[in-house]
């Protein structure tokens, strides 16, 4: 990615997530060109990125959002106002009216859930002159995703209907089909996955209008094969005459944001340890869950540069360790650390464990940084009682 403006980023009160609108717009322009050249529609999966102050800008480029819960659906409905799709492993009776109000497309996880809610959808459409469309999530039992907690096709997975579990009667009245089997993958994975989907489910394509290829398409990554994606979608649309949706989350916000933090203390216990005013457990939980090693501007692998530190967070969790990094100069309290690629799966997953406050949320463009939200004791206290 482009070298970030370190001076401007270092000027923000820490900790803070800073999203660069110029980098986001660059991603959105690429995604818009994919829509235009392939005829597909792209939705933002709010699970990965829900910074709603930017929804109007995202809505200039994408067709809408996809939600995995009522609250996400409502956020997309209220803050973007374009297409709202929803999928959840199961829907609750007491939330379904509100879901009908917000959503255009509802993707059910099983034929039984579709049967359970079908009449409520039809009645809602009749009474409100709406056309909420229903779909079923399929499980093609094929994935190239090898990390177990991100594998929706593992044995005994609860996500999606496998071919042997459905009959043509189950699909009566459906407008669409859906599958989601990818994570941070390239278009060759989609191409191979589609072969399996067609083998098992193309017999049902005659009765539907659209198919959703899920998320996990890493379209905005530098080595992503965009031409293959466009070829695959165009080929599929020509063959079956179906509308195609993609619903990436990560690809929208990939490499668009930073988490700026400060060093608070340096201690020594077998190695140099730097305490920072952020936390893996609270502010970047995927570092522990995925797990992965975030990049820091100007830092290297341990011992690559002369001064190596283990960076530890603000909580009392012994494992709240971000990783080991080396620097050109010794770290000292007050030094700023700029973690890269911190827009997606951070703000949407963070928490106030240990009463540690959340980072502020800020945007950056050619005119500098604007902090749009800061958090305080009330935010912490209000979700406890
Ligand atoms: C997580 C998820 C997405 C978005 O995935 P990304 O990896 O962020 O692109 C889309 N659809 C469904 C059903 C998901 O569970």
mmCIF file of C-alpha atoms and ligand atoms in Angstrom:
data_model
loop_
_atom_site.group_PDB
_atom_site.id
_atom_site.type_symbol
_atom_site.label_atom_id
_atom_site.label_comp_id
_atom_site.label_asym_id
_atom_site.label_seq_id
_atom_site.Cartn_x
_atom_site.Cartn_y
_atom_site.Cartn_z
ATOM 1 C CA UNK A 1 0.000 0.000 0.000
ATOM 2 C CA UNK A 2 1.022 3.658 -0.242
ATOM 3 C CA UNK A 3 3.222 4.966 2.546
ATOM 4 C CA UNK A 4 0.888 6.546 5.044
ATOM 5 C CA UNK A 5 1.390 10.103 6.198
ATOM 6 C CA UNK A 6 3.138 9.366 9.473
ATOM 7 C CA UNK A 7 3.210 12.949 10.753
ATOM 8 C CA UNK A 8 -0.515 13.448 10.325
ATOM 9 C CA UNK A 9 -1.352 10.025 11.786
ATOM 10 C CA UNK A 10 0.962 10.616 14.755
ATOM 11 C CA UNK A 11 -0.856 13.818 15.617
ATOM 12 C CA UNK A 12 -4.080 12.066 16.642
ATOM 13 C CA UNK A 13 -4.903 11.432 20.308
ATOM 14 C CA UNK A 14 -4.308 7.729 20.916
ATOM 15 C CA UNK A 15 -5.581 5.138 20.679
ATOM 16 C CA UNK A 16 -7.572 5.842 17.516
ATOM 17 C CA UNK A 17 -8.723 3.994 14.431
ATOM 18 C CA UNK A 18 -8.137 6.274 11.455
ATOM 19 C CA UNK A 19 -9.729 5.406 8.121
ATOM 20 C CA UNK A 20 -8.298 7.144 5.064
ATOM 21 C CA UNK A 21 -11.217 8.081 2.814
ATOM 22 C CA UNK A 22 -8.945 8.289 -0.208
ATOM 23 C CA UNK A 23 -7.852 4.673 0.226
ATOM 24 C CA UNK A 24 -11.454 3.580 0.788
ATOM 25 C CA UNK A 25 -12.551 5.397 -2.352
ATOM 26 C CA UNK A 26 -9.832 3.632 -4.320
ATOM 27 C CA UNK A 27 -11.214 0.251 -3.199
ATOM 28 C CA UNK A 28 -14.766 1.342 -3.987
ATOM 29 C CA UNK A 29 -13.763 2.489 -7.484
ATOM 30 C CA UNK A 30 -12.291 -0.940 -8.213
ATOM 31 C CA UNK A 31 -15.418 -2.669 -6.868
ATOM 32 C CA UNK A 32 -17.639 -0.364 -8.925
ATOM 33 C CA UNK A 33 -15.681 -1.268 -12.050
ATOM 34 C CA UNK A 34 -16.195 -4.976 -11.280
ATOM 35 C CA UNK A 35 -19.942 -4.354 -11.020
ATOM 36 C CA UNK A 36 -19.964 -2.413 -14.231
ATOM 37 C CA UNK A 37 -17.897 -4.892 -16.247
ATOM 38 C CA UNK A 38 -19.472 -8.097 -14.924
ATOM 39 C CA UNK A 39 -23.055 -6.975 -14.382
ATOM 40 C CA UNK A 40 -22.977 -8.282 -10.801
ATOM 41 C CA UNK A 41 -24.080 -6.349 -7.740
ATOM 42 C CA UNK A 42 -21.728 -5.953 -4.781
ATOM 43 C CA UNK A 43 -22.948 -5.585 -1.203
ATOM 44 C CA UNK A 44 -20.936 -4.499 1.835
ATOM 45 C CA UNK A 45 -21.028 -7.228 4.492
ATOM 46 C CA UNK A 46 -21.451 -5.198 7.671
ATOM 47 C CA UNK A 47 -19.957 -7.995 9.730
ATOM 48 C CA UNK A 48 -16.527 -6.866 8.504
ATOM 49 C CA UNK A 49 -16.920 -3.090 8.433
ATOM 50 C CA UNK A 50 -19.787 -1.068 9.900
ATOM 51 C CA UNK A 51 -18.404 2.481 10.026
ATOM 52 C CA UNK A 52 -21.755 4.048 9.252
ATOM 53 C CA UNK A 53 -20.521 7.610 8.914
ATOM 54 C CA UNK A 54 -19.014 6.343 5.649
ATOM 55 C CA UNK A 55 -22.145 4.507 4.431
ATOM 56 C CA UNK A 56 -23.286 7.434 2.247
ATOM 57 C CA UNK A 57 -19.919 7.350 0.453
ATOM 58 C CA UNK A 58 -19.977 3.541 0.141
ATOM 59 C CA UNK A 59 -23.533 3.757 -1.178
ATOM 60 C CA UNK A 60 -22.311 5.919 -4.065
ATOM 61 C CA UNK A 61 -20.480 2.851 -5.390
ATOM 62 C CA UNK A 62 -22.100 -0.360 -4.089
ATOM 63 C CA UNK A 63 -25.618 -1.780 -4.426
ATOM 64 C CA UNK A 64 -26.255 -1.964 -0.691
ATOM 65 C CA UNK A 65 -25.366 -3.998 2.356
ATOM 66 C CA UNK A 66 -25.740 -7.470 3.725
ATOM 67 C CA UNK A 67 -26.471 -8.106 7.376
ATOM 68 C CA UNK A 68 -26.101 -11.052 9.703
ATOM 69 C CA UNK A 69 -28.506 -9.779 12.350
ATOM 70 C CA UNK A 70 -31.436 -7.448 12.834
ATOM 71 C CA UNK A 71 -29.215 -4.690 14.200
ATOM 72 C CA UNK A 72 -26.879 -4.796 11.212
ATOM 73 C CA UNK A 73 -29.877 -4.806 8.857
ATOM 74 C CA UNK A 74 -31.364 -1.796 10.623
ATOM 75 C CA UNK A 75 -28.041 0.053 10.525
ATOM 76 C CA UNK A 76 -27.757 -0.487 6.777
ATOM 77 C CA UNK A 77 -31.391 0.428 6.214
ATOM 78 C CA UNK A 78 -31.174 3.638 8.234
ATOM 79 C CA UNK A 79 -27.679 4.795 7.279
ATOM 80 C CA UNK A 80 -27.355 3.729 3.646
ATOM 81 C CA UNK A 81 -30.880 3.154 2.462
ATOM 82 C CA UNK A 82 -30.060 0.989 -0.535
ATOM 83 C CA UNK A 83 -30.576 -2.788 -0.892
ATOM 84 C CA UNK A 84 -30.558 -4.617 2.451
ATOM 85 C CA UNK A 85 -29.958 -8.364 2.437
ATOM 86 C CA UNK A 86 -29.829 -10.560 5.496
ATOM 87 C CA UNK A 87 -28.594 -14.046 6.287
ATOM 88 C CA UNK A 88 -28.461 -15.584 9.755
ATOM 89 C CA UNK A 89 -28.011 -19.197 10.876
ATOM 90 C CA UNK A 90 -31.485 -18.889 12.415
ATOM 91 C CA UNK A 91 -34.075 -16.124 12.705
ATOM 92 C CA UNK A 92 -36.102 -15.380 15.850
ATOM 93 C CA UNK A 93 -39.888 -15.096 15.713
ATOM 94 C CA UNK A 94 -39.847 -11.899 17.796
ATOM 95 C CA UNK A 95 -37.412 -10.096 15.481
ATOM 96 C CA UNK A 96 -38.892 -11.145 12.162
ATOM 97 C CA UNK A 97 -41.341 -8.246 11.692
ATOM 98 C CA UNK A 98 -38.510 -5.763 12.132
ATOM 99 C CA UNK A 99 -36.380 -7.756 9.687
ATOM 100 C CA UNK A 100 -39.181 -7.681 7.110
ATOM 101 C CA UNK A 101 -39.414 -3.928 7.568
ATOM 102 C CA UNK A 102 -35.675 -3.371 6.840
ATOM 103 C CA UNK A 103 -34.775 -6.053 4.307
ATOM 104 C CA UNK A 104 -35.296 -6.711 0.584
ATOM 105 C CA UNK A 105 -33.751 -10.181 0.545
ATOM 106 C CA UNK A 106 -33.858 -12.761 3.323
ATOM 107 C CA UNK A 107 -31.543 -15.765 3.084
ATOM 108 C CA UNK A 108 -32.591 -18.724 5.210
ATOM 109 C CA UNK A 109 -30.133 -21.297 6.495
ATOM 110 C CA UNK A 110 -32.420 -24.306 6.178
ATOM 111 C CA UNK A 111 -35.508 -25.404 4.326
ATOM 112 C CA UNK A 112 -37.240 -25.722 7.706
ATOM 113 C CA UNK A 113 -36.618 -22.052 8.577
ATOM 114 C CA UNK A 114 -37.920 -21.029 5.158
ATOM 115 C CA UNK A 115 -41.074 -23.088 5.690
ATOM 116 C CA UNK A 116 -41.457 -21.598 9.167
ATOM 117 C CA UNK A 117 -41.378 -17.971 7.965
ATOM 118 C CA UNK A 118 -42.682 -18.272 4.383
ATOM 119 C CA UNK A 119 -46.262 -17.280 5.178
ATOM 120 C CA UNK A 120 -45.181 -14.264 7.207
ATOM 121 C CA UNK A 121 -43.120 -13.031 4.243
ATOM 122 C CA UNK A 122 -46.005 -13.539 1.794
ATOM 123 C CA UNK A 123 -48.508 -11.838 4.096
ATOM 124 C CA UNK A 124 -46.134 -8.925 4.702
ATOM 125 C CA UNK A 125 -45.666 -8.466 0.947
ATOM 126 C CA UNK A 126 -49.450 -8.542 0.305
ATOM 127 C CA UNK A 127 -50.283 -6.025 3.033
ATOM 128 C CA UNK A 128 -47.436 -3.618 2.402
ATOM 129 C CA UNK A 129 -47.137 -3.788 -1.349
ATOM 130 C CA UNK A 130 -43.551 -4.927 -0.972
ATOM 131 C CA UNK A 131 -41.610 -7.738 -2.606
ATOM 132 C CA UNK A 132 -39.256 -9.107 0.002
ATOM 133 C CA UNK A 133 -37.496 -12.038 -1.686
ATOM 134 C CA UNK A 134 -36.414 -15.275 -0.036
ATOM 135 C CA UNK A 135 -33.382 -17.452 -0.619
ATOM 136 C CA UNK A 136 -31.713 -20.530 0.801
ATOM 137 C CA UNK A 137 -28.065 -20.790 1.814
ATOM 138 C CA UNK A 138 -26.439 -23.834 0.271
ATOM 139 C CA UNK A 139 -23.492 -25.756 1.630
ATOM 140 C CA UNK A 140 -21.604 -27.146 -1.381
ATOM 141 C CA UNK A 141 -19.294 -29.097 0.964
ATOM 142 C CA UNK A 142 -16.316 -27.615 -0.830
ATOM 143 C CA UNK A 143 -13.978 -25.015 0.568
ATOM 144 C CA UNK A 144 -10.317 -24.124 0.227
ATOM 145 C CA UNK A 145 -10.419 -22.436 3.642
ATOM 146 C CA UNK A 146 -8.288 -24.463 6.017
ATOM 147 C CA UNK A 147 -8.555 -22.545 9.328
ATOM 148 C CA UNK A 148 -11.162 -24.562 11.230
ATOM 149 C CA UNK A 149 -13.147 -21.719 12.796
ATOM 150 C CA UNK A 150 -13.508 -20.073 9.382
ATOM 151 C CA UNK A 151 -14.517 -23.248 7.541
ATOM 152 C CA UNK A 152 -18.278 -23.285 6.867
ATOM 153 C CA UNK A 153 -17.988 -26.616 5.031
ATOM 154 C CA UNK A 154 -16.354 -28.621 7.829
ATOM 155 C CA UNK A 155 -18.047 -31.909 8.777
ATOM 156 C CA UNK A 156 -21.218 -31.280 10.820
ATOM 157 C CA UNK A 157 -21.216 -27.548 9.924
ATOM 158 C CA UNK A 158 -24.477 -25.792 10.778
ATOM 159 C CA UNK A 159 -24.062 -23.287 7.918
ATOM 160 C CA UNK A 160 -26.149 -23.907 4.822
ATOM 161 C CA UNK A 161 -28.179 -26.785 3.395
ATOM 162 C CA UNK A 162 -26.251 -29.691 1.880
ATOM 163 C CA UNK A 163 -27.539 -31.112 -1.400
ATOM 164 C CA UNK A 164 -28.806 -34.354 0.132
ATOM 165 C CA UNK A 165 -30.986 -32.429 2.614
ATOM 166 C CA UNK A 166 -33.184 -30.613 0.069
ATOM 167 C CA UNK A 167 -35.843 -31.532 -2.456
ATOM 168 C CA UNK A 168 -37.362 -29.429 -5.265
ATOM 169 C CA UNK A 169 -40.461 -28.930 -3.091
ATOM 170 C CA UNK A 170 -38.320 -27.257 -0.409
ATOM 171 C CA UNK A 171 -37.330 -24.546 -2.856
ATOM 172 C CA UNK A 172 -40.786 -23.639 -4.102
ATOM 173 C CA UNK A 173 -41.312 -19.884 -3.918
ATOM 174 C CA UNK A 174 -37.635 -18.998 -3.493
ATOM 175 C CA UNK A 175 -36.180 -16.179 -5.573
ATOM 176 C CA UNK A 176 -32.537 -16.872 -4.861
ATOM 177 C CA UNK A 177 -29.776 -19.158 -3.692
ATOM 178 C CA UNK A 178 -26.711 -18.293 -1.659
ATOM 179 C CA UNK A 179 -23.400 -19.846 -0.723
ATOM 180 C CA UNK A 180 -20.495 -18.548 1.328
ATOM 181 C CA UNK A 181 -17.404 -20.741 1.479
ATOM 182 C CA UNK A 182 -14.454 -18.395 0.965
ATOM 183 C CA UNK A 183 -12.202 -16.265 3.166
ATOM 184 C CA UNK A 184 -9.507 -13.897 1.870
ATOM 185 C CA UNK A 185 -9.360 -15.862 -1.391
ATOM 186 C CA UNK A 186 -8.655 -15.202 -5.045
ATOM 187 C CA UNK A 187 -10.922 -15.674 -8.052
ATOM 188 C CA UNK A 188 -9.443 -19.068 -8.960
ATOM 189 C CA UNK A 189 -10.957 -20.394 -5.728
ATOM 190 C CA UNK A 190 -14.330 -18.974 -6.756
ATOM 191 C CA UNK A 191 -14.001 -20.605 -10.167
ATOM 192 C CA UNK A 192 -13.339 -24.041 -8.644
ATOM 193 C CA UNK A 193 -16.089 -23.557 -6.059
ATOM 194 C CA UNK A 194 -18.637 -22.679 -8.732
ATOM 195 C CA UNK A 195 -17.971 -25.979 -10.512
ATOM 196 C CA UNK A 196 -19.007 -27.810 -7.318
ATOM 197 C CA UNK A 197 -22.022 -25.577 -6.805
ATOM 198 C CA UNK A 198 -23.196 -26.184 -10.367
ATOM 199 C CA UNK A 199 -22.688 -29.956 -10.103
ATOM 200 C CA UNK A 200 -24.859 -30.178 -7.021
ATOM 201 C CA UNK A 201 -27.411 -27.405 -7.416
ATOM 202 C CA UNK A 202 -27.797 -26.234 -11.044
ATOM 203 C CA UNK A 203 -30.921 -28.385 -11.286
ATOM 204 C CA UNK A 204 -32.569 -25.686 -9.130
ATOM 205 C CA UNK A 205 -31.338 -22.649 -11.095
ATOM 206 C CA UNK A 206 -34.348 -22.666 -13.440
ATOM 207 C CA UNK A 207 -36.720 -21.653 -10.651
ATOM 208 C CA UNK A 208 -34.789 -18.678 -9.265
ATOM 209 C CA UNK A 209 -33.779 -15.142 -10.270
ATOM 210 C CA UNK A 210 -30.492 -14.577 -8.497
ATOM 211 C CA UNK A 211 -27.579 -16.241 -6.783
ATOM 212 C CA UNK A 212 -25.298 -14.780 -4.149
ATOM 213 C CA UNK A 213 -21.656 -15.930 -4.206
ATOM 214 C CA UNK A 214 -21.086 -14.833 -0.565
ATOM 215 C CA UNK A 215 -18.019 -13.030 0.769
ATOM 216 C CA UNK A 216 -14.342 -13.829 1.134
ATOM 217 C CA UNK A 217 -13.450 -12.403 -2.304
ATOM 218 C CA UNK A 218 -10.226 -10.472 -1.680
ATOM 219 C CA UNK A 219 -10.867 -8.285 -4.718
ATOM 220 C CA UNK A 220 -8.918 -5.218 -3.579
ATOM 221 C CA UNK A 221 -5.740 -7.115 -2.684
ATOM 222 C CA UNK A 222 -2.811 -6.270 -4.986
ATOM 223 C CA UNK A 223 -2.452 -9.800 -6.437
ATOM 224 C CA UNK A 224 -6.191 -10.469 -6.887
ATOM 225 C CA UNK A 225 -7.066 -11.647 -10.388
ATOM 226 C CA UNK A 226 -9.891 -9.238 -11.216
ATOM 227 C CA UNK A 227 -10.006 -10.246 -14.882
ATOM 228 C CA UNK A 228 -10.721 -13.856 -13.937
ATOM 229 C CA UNK A 229 -13.497 -12.763 -11.567
ATOM 230 C CA UNK A 230 -15.150 -10.752 -14.330
ATOM 231 C CA UNK A 231 -14.775 -13.626 -16.793
ATOM 232 C CA UNK A 232 -16.256 -16.127 -14.311
ATOM 233 C CA UNK A 233 -19.251 -13.951 -13.465
ATOM 234 C CA UNK A 234 -19.975 -13.056 -17.083
ATOM 235 C CA UNK A 235 -19.736 -16.730 -18.060
ATOM 236 C CA UNK A 236 -22.069 -17.753 -15.262
ATOM 237 C CA UNK A 237 -24.627 -15.065 -16.075
ATOM 238 C CA UNK A 238 -24.595 -15.973 -19.760
ATOM 239 C CA UNK A 239 -25.055 -19.675 -18.982
ATOM 240 C CA UNK A 240 -27.894 -19.422 -16.485
ATOM 241 C CA UNK A 241 -29.430 -15.968 -16.958
ATOM 242 C CA UNK A 242 -29.253 -15.315 -13.210
ATOM 243 C CA UNK A 243 -28.398 -12.057 -11.454
ATOM 244 C CA UNK A 244 -25.228 -12.420 -9.408
ATOM 245 C CA UNK A 245 -24.457 -10.820 -6.039
ATOM 246 C CA UNK A 246 -21.142 -10.723 -4.192
ATOM 247 C CA UNK A 247 -21.061 -9.703 -0.544
ATOM 248 C CA UNK A 248 -17.479 -9.106 0.576
ATOM 249 C CA UNK A 249 -16.735 -7.318 3.841
ATOM 250 C CA UNK A 250 -12.986 -7.284 4.125
ATOM 251 C CA UNK A 251 -12.381 -6.310 0.474
ATOM 252 C CA UNK A 252 -14.220 -3.018 0.936
ATOM 253 C CA UNK A 253 -12.030 -1.768 3.777
ATOM 254 C CA UNK A 254 -8.819 -3.697 3.039
ATOM 255 C CA UNK A 255 -5.728 -1.558 3.706
ATOM 256 C CA UNK A 256 -7.741 1.603 4.289
ATOM 257 C CA UNK A 257 -7.289 2.156 8.024
ATOM 258 C CA UNK A 258 -4.778 2.435 10.842
ATOM 259 C CA UNK A 259 -4.761 2.005 14.574
ATOM 260 C CA UNK A 260 -2.530 4.635 16.124
ATOM 261 C CA UNK A 261 -1.253 3.832 19.609
ATOM 262 C CA UNK A 262 1.316 5.159 22.079
ATOM 263 C CA UNK A 263 4.000 3.451 24.124
ATOM 264 C CA UNK A 264 3.278 3.818 27.857
ATOM 265 C CA UNK A 265 6.129 1.956 29.516
ATOM 266 C CA UNK A 266 9.142 -0.242 28.822
ATOM 267 C CA UNK A 267 10.062 -3.094 31.156
ATOM 268 C CA UNK A 268 12.493 -5.979 30.965
ATOM 269 C CA UNK A 269 11.771 -9.597 31.812
ATOM 270 C CA UNK A 270 13.976 -11.823 29.733
ATOM 271 C CA UNK A 271 13.483 -9.423 26.847
ATOM 272 C CA UNK A 272 12.408 -5.838 26.303
ATOM 273 C CA UNK A 273 8.649 -5.417 26.738
ATOM 274 C CA UNK A 274 6.721 -2.371 25.551
ATOM 275 C CA UNK A 275 3.351 -1.618 27.133
ATOM 276 C CA UNK A 276 1.053 0.194 24.713
ATOM 277 C CA UNK A 277 -2.260 2.045 25.121
ATOM 278 C CA UNK A 278 -4.127 -0.451 22.974
ATOM 279 C CA UNK A 279 -4.874 -4.160 23.339
ATOM 280 C CA UNK A 280 -4.943 -7.221 21.136
ATOM 281 C CA UNK A 281 -7.798 -8.642 23.207
ATOM 282 C CA UNK A 282 -9.929 -5.486 23.102
ATOM 283 C CA UNK A 283 -9.019 -3.505 19.991
ATOM 284 C CA UNK A 284 -7.739 -6.051 17.469
ATOM 285 C CA UNK A 285 -9.237 -9.368 18.639
ATOM 286 C CA UNK A 286 -8.438 -11.157 15.362
ATOM 287 C CA UNK A 287 -4.752 -10.954 16.310
ATOM 288 C CA UNK A 288 -5.594 -13.569 18.956
ATOM 289 C CA UNK A 289 -8.533 -15.265 17.251
ATOM 290 C CA UNK A 290 -7.384 -15.626 13.636
ATOM 291 C CA UNK A 291 -4.488 -15.452 14.698
ATOM 292 C CA UNK A 292 -2.309 -13.084 12.690
ATOM 293 C CA UNK A 293 0.522 -10.596 13.097
ATOM 294 C CA UNK A 294 -0.396 -6.994 12.280
ATOM 295 C CA UNK A 295 2.118 -4.775 10.494
ATOM 296 C CA UNK A 296 3.516 -1.636 12.104
ATOM 297 C CA UNK A 297 4.841 1.234 9.990
ATOM 298 C CA UNK A 298 8.651 1.282 10.206
ATOM 299 C CA UNK A 299 8.954 -1.926 12.266
ATOM 300 C CA UNK A 300 10.455 -5.270 11.253
ATOM 301 C CA UNK A 301 10.490 -8.905 12.279
ATOM 302 C CA UNK A 302 12.185 -9.650 15.627
ATOM 303 C CA UNK A 303 15.949 -8.961 15.392
ATOM 304 C CA UNK A 304 15.652 -7.652 11.836
ATOM 305 C CA UNK A 305 16.361 -4.158 13.199
ATOM 306 C CA UNK A 306 18.592 -3.398 16.233
ATOM 307 C CA UNK A 307 15.912 -2.991 18.946
ATOM 308 C CA UNK A 308 13.376 -5.765 19.498
ATOM 309 C CA UNK A 309 10.331 -5.508 21.775
ATOM 310 C CA UNK A 310 7.348 -7.641 22.656
ATOM 311 C CA UNK A 311 4.305 -5.367 22.491
ATOM 312 C CA UNK A 312 1.745 -5.982 25.234
ATOM 313 C CA UNK A 313 -1.730 -4.554 25.753
ATOM 314 C CA UNK A 314 -3.596 -2.776 28.544
ATOM 315 C CA UNK A 315 -5.588 -5.713 29.909
ATOM 316 C CA UNK A 316 -4.636 -8.150 32.662
ATOM 317 C CA UNK A 317 -4.860 -11.076 30.244
ATOM 318 C CA UNK A 318 -1.395 -12.664 30.139
ATOM 319 C CA UNK A 319 -1.894 -13.458 26.454
ATOM 320 C CA UNK A 320 -2.765 -9.879 25.502
ATOM 321 C CA UNK A 321 0.365 -9.748 23.359
ATOM 322 C CA UNK A 322 0.357 -8.166 19.908
ATOM 323 C CA UNK A 323 3.668 -9.674 18.837
ATOM 324 C CA UNK A 324 7.444 -9.164 18.712
ATOM 325 C CA UNK A 325 8.742 -6.322 16.541
ATOM 326 C CA UNK A 326 12.074 -4.648 15.938
ATOM 327 C CA UNK A 327 12.781 -0.948 15.474
ATOM 328 C CA UNK A 328 15.655 1.261 14.267
ATOM 329 C CA UNK A 329 15.719 3.213 17.545
ATOM 330 C CA UNK A 330 14.891 2.243 21.135
ATOM 331 C CA UNK A 331 11.222 2.776 22.028
ATOM 332 C CA UNK A 332 10.360 5.240 24.773
ATOM 333 C CA UNK A 333 7.114 6.246 26.486
ATOM 334 C CA UNK A 334 5.186 8.630 24.245
ATOM 335 C CA UNK A 335 6.374 7.067 20.978
ATOM 336 C CA UNK A 336 3.624 6.478 18.440
ATOM 337 C CA UNK A 337 3.003 3.127 16.769
ATOM 338 C CA UNK A 338 0.954 2.973 13.575
ATOM 339 C CA UNK A 339 -0.650 -0.422 12.977
ATOM 340 C CA UNK A 340 -1.747 -0.889 9.357
ATOM 341 C CA UNK A 341 -4.856 -2.503 7.849
ATOM 342 C CA UNK A 342 -6.963 -1.916 10.969
ATOM 343 C CA UNK A 343 -10.282 -0.854 9.416
ATOM 344 C CA UNK A 344 -11.982 -4.236 8.932
ATOM 345 C CA UNK A 345 -12.839 -6.762 11.666
ATOM 346 C CA UNK A 346 -11.605 -4.357 14.373
ATOM 347 C CA UNK A 347 -14.267 -1.736 15.186
ATOM 348 C CA UNK A 348 -16.966 -4.372 14.618
ATOM 349 C CA UNK A 349 -15.370 -6.819 17.080
ATOM 350 C CA UNK A 350 -13.803 -4.647 19.758
ATOM 351 C CA UNK A 351 -14.885 -4.717 23.375
ATOM 352 C CA UNK A 352 -14.348 -3.058 26.762
ATOM 353 C CA UNK A 353 -12.992 -6.104 28.613
ATOM 354 C CA UNK A 354 -11.199 -4.966 31.788
ATOM 355 C CA UNK A 355 -12.886 -1.571 31.412
ATOM 356 C CA UNK A 356 -10.309 -0.575 28.827
ATOM 357 C CA UNK A 357 -11.748 2.281 26.777
ATOM 358 C CA UNK A 358 -12.285 1.908 23.037
ATOM 359 C CA UNK A 359 -10.108 3.747 20.510
ATOM 360 C CA UNK A 360 -11.634 6.874 19.014
ATOM 361 C CA UNK A 361 -12.887 6.596 15.428
ATOM 362 C CA UNK A 362 -11.483 9.108 12.946
ATOM 363 C CA UNK A 363 -11.314 9.755 9.219
ATOM 364 C CA UNK A 364 -8.471 11.213 7.228
ATOM 365 C CA UNK A 365 -8.377 12.919 3.834
ATOM 366 C CA UNK A 366 -6.399 15.678 2.131
ATOM 367 C CA UNK A 367 -7.604 18.166 4.743
ATOM 368 C CA UNK A 368 -6.236 16.151 7.687
ATOM 369 C CA UNK A 369 -7.763 14.020 10.447
ATOM 370 C CA UNK A 370 -11.270 14.428 11.852
ATOM 371 C CA UNK A 371 -12.215 12.519 14.988
ATOM 372 C CA UNK A 372 -15.862 11.536 14.621
ATOM 373 C CA UNK A 373 -16.460 9.488 17.760
ATOM 374 C CA UNK A 374 -14.826 9.194 21.150
ATOM 375 C CA UNK A 375 -15.886 6.803 23.889
ATOM 376 C CA UNK A 376 -16.102 7.308 27.631
ATOM 377 C CA UNK A 377 -17.254 5.821 30.921
ATOM 378 C CA UNK A 378 -20.937 6.051 29.913
ATOM 379 C CA UNK A 379 -20.350 3.748 26.942
ATOM 380 C CA UNK A 380 -18.794 1.236 29.306
ATOM 381 C CA UNK A 381 -21.401 1.497 32.058
ATOM 382 C CA UNK A 382 -24.422 1.565 29.755
ATOM 383 C CA UNK A 383 -24.053 -2.012 28.572
ATOM 384 C CA UNK A 384 -23.723 -3.344 32.104
ATOM 385 C CA UNK A 385 -26.168 -3.012 34.942
HETATM 386 C C1 LIG B 1 -18.422 -13.138 6.829
HETATM 387 C C2 LIG B 1 -19.384 -13.205 5.731
HETATM 388 C C3 LIG B 1 -19.261 -12.360 4.607
HETATM 389 C C4 LIG B 1 -18.107 -11.398 4.436
HETATM 390 O O1 LIG B 1 -16.888 -12.074 4.401
HETATM 391 P P1 LIG B 1 -15.498 -11.315 4.116
HETATM 392 O O2 LIG B 1 -14.495 -12.383 4.387
HETATM 393 O O3 LIG B 1 -15.393 -10.177 5.070
HETATM 394 O O4 LIG B 1 -15.510 -10.876 2.714
HETATM 395 C C5 LIG B 1 -20.225 -12.444 3.628
HETATM 396 N N1 LIG B 1 -21.260 -13.317 3.716
HETATM 397 C C6 LIG B 1 -21.414 -14.141 4.783
HETATM 398 C C7 LIG B 1 -22.571 -15.076 4.824
HETATM 399 C C8 LIG B 1 -20.489 -14.129 5.813
HETATM 400 O O5 LIG B 1 -20.627 -14.949 6.864
#
